[in-house]
Amino acid sequence: MQNVCEMRQVVKRYKEVTALDHFNFEIHEGEIVGLLGPNGSGKSTAINCLLGLLAFDEGGVEVFGRPVSPDDMDMKQRIGFVPQELSFFAELSVADNIRYFAGLYESDNARRDVMVSEAVEFVGLEKYVKFTAKKLSGGLKRRLNIACGIAHHPEFVMFDEPTVAVDAQSRNFILEGIKEMNRRGSTVLYTTHYLEEAQELCDRIVIMDEGKNMASGTLEELIDLVDPTEAVHIAFSEPGDRVFNMIREIPGVVDIQEENNHTVILLTPPGHRLSALLEELKNHHISYTSLHSELPTLNDVFLKLTGKALRD
Ligand SMILES: Nc1ncnc2c1ncn2[C@@H]1O[C@H](COP(=O)(O)OP(=O)(O)O)[C@@H](O)[C@H]1O
Ligand SMILES: [Mg+2]
């Protein structure tokens, strides 16, 4: 599959801060790739290098198979960028803002007007086209920011934390919109520090910390990196050695831990052993008052790779 963009061993320093530390990264055509990392891990710096907005110290960056250059108009036309900071004109209307950004790439008035209405519809701002941008709520401003970045139908779109501080409704609108753009053929780079978003949206996730690519893969591949177990929390009616000794014999049980008022049974591989466990409990007439099971998450992976939790 063709790489839409590629970063090889990129080093970017801001004086004494190393924001990218031999960073490797690529996106294949048609993917939604999530760049997941805490604040300050280098996500925006990586995007700015891909856009040719920022000079880097070492390594190589290519987009559409060639080095990036700020005045490569053909390349710019094919790229969309939704920056982390709101980037539109506060005093202009919604429609005029989108028209301005679409006009950077499309000089034909009729075609540009079609782009504007499509972008408005895409982000669900139909009721607000005449509103002055500064009068919109936070979530609607975010949506306008997106419309400005994608109106020109780019093949490759980069979203830099587009859902920070937005309400749930706008957030869903944004994520669904990105999925739809991808279905229509756009390749997507999405940066976030929200685990759930990366999990929900992305075909492939790159875990970033301190300017480095710590791991990349599908959610399943990443979870496989960490000796994954499923934690089954059970409050037995009569806990005791008879119960524990029996459970130890069940295939897939790797550990039993006693917590305050319940027992945690660790199973592997996750997602495949719970029904056998329940069957055995039934066969042995072992009763319980509550039970729930927790599958491994991206947070477990993040913790293992970086030594810290990435909390939302
Ligand atoms: N213009 C700048 N000048 C100095 N340091 C910067 C600048 N931009 C970013 N940094 C530093 O580089 C690191 C990575 O920042 P950034 O790429 O913004 O991370 P993220 O987008 O993941 O939050 C941070 O330590 C940040 O403080
Ligand atoms: Mg950032």
mmCIF file of N, CA and C in Angstrom, residues 6 17 36 69 79 86 88 114 153 191 225 275 282:
data_model
loop_
_atom_site.group_PDB
_atom_site.id
_atom_site.type_symbol
_atom_site.label_atom_id
_atom_site.label_comp_id
_atom_site.label_asym_id
_atom_site.label_seq_id
_atom_site.Cartn_x
_atom_site.Cartn_y
_atom_site.Cartn_z
ATOM 1 N N GLU A 6 5.282 10.081 5.441
ATOM 2 C CA GLU A 6 6.315 9.287 6.083
ATOM 3 C C GLU A 6 7.290 10.220 6.811
ATOM 4 N N VAL A 17 14.746 21.861 24.444
ATOM 5 C CA VAL A 17 13.679 20.841 24.415
ATOM 6 C C VAL A 17 13.768 20.023 23.122
ATOM 7 N N LEU A 36 -1.517 9.211 19.408
ATOM 8 C CA LEU A 36 -2.026 9.306 20.778
ATOM 9 C C LEU A 36 -0.870 9.578 21.729
ATOM 10 N N SER A 69 7.409 21.012 1.040
ATOM 11 C CA SER A 69 7.929 22.360 0.842
ATOM 12 C C SER A 69 6.750 23.313 0.971
ATOM 13 N N ILE A 79 -3.843 18.556 0.676
ATOM 14 C CA ILE A 79 -3.776 18.374 2.131
ATOM 15 C C ILE A 79 -4.796 19.277 2.812
ATOM 16 N N LEU A 86 -8.134 27.503 17.320
ATOM 17 C CA LEU A 86 -9.157 27.951 16.376
ATOM 18 C C LEU A 86 -8.519 28.946 15.418
ATOM 19 N N PHE A 88 -9.799 30.983 12.427
ATOM 20 C CA PHE A 88 -10.668 31.621 11.427
ATOM 21 C C PHE A 88 -10.840 33.070 11.835
ATOM 22 N N VAL A 114 -20.151 25.608 -4.120
ATOM 23 C CA VAL A 114 -20.558 24.220 -3.840
ATOM 24 C C VAL A 114 -19.739 23.686 -2.661
ATOM 25 N N HIS A 153 -11.855 19.603 -0.232
ATOM 26 C CA HIS A 153 -11.831 18.167 -0.577
ATOM 27 C C HIS A 153 -10.432 17.574 -0.583
ATOM 28 N N THR A 191 -4.776 13.546 15.872
ATOM 29 C CA THR A 191 -4.029 13.526 17.138
ATOM 30 C C THR A 191 -4.997 13.706 18.298
ATOM 31 N N LEU A 225 0.651 -6.613 22.961
ATOM 32 C CA LEU A 225 2.024 -6.309 23.389
ATOM 33 C C LEU A 225 2.212 -6.472 24.892
ATOM 34 N N SER A 275 -16.682 -17.861 29.492
ATOM 35 C CA SER A 275 -17.814 -18.796 29.493
ATOM 36 C C SER A 275 -17.389 -20.136 30.091
ATOM 37 N N LYS A 282 -20.695 -23.288 37.699
ATOM 38 C CA LYS A 282 -22.034 -23.883 37.733
ATOM 39 C C LYS A 282 -21.939 -25.382 38.058
#
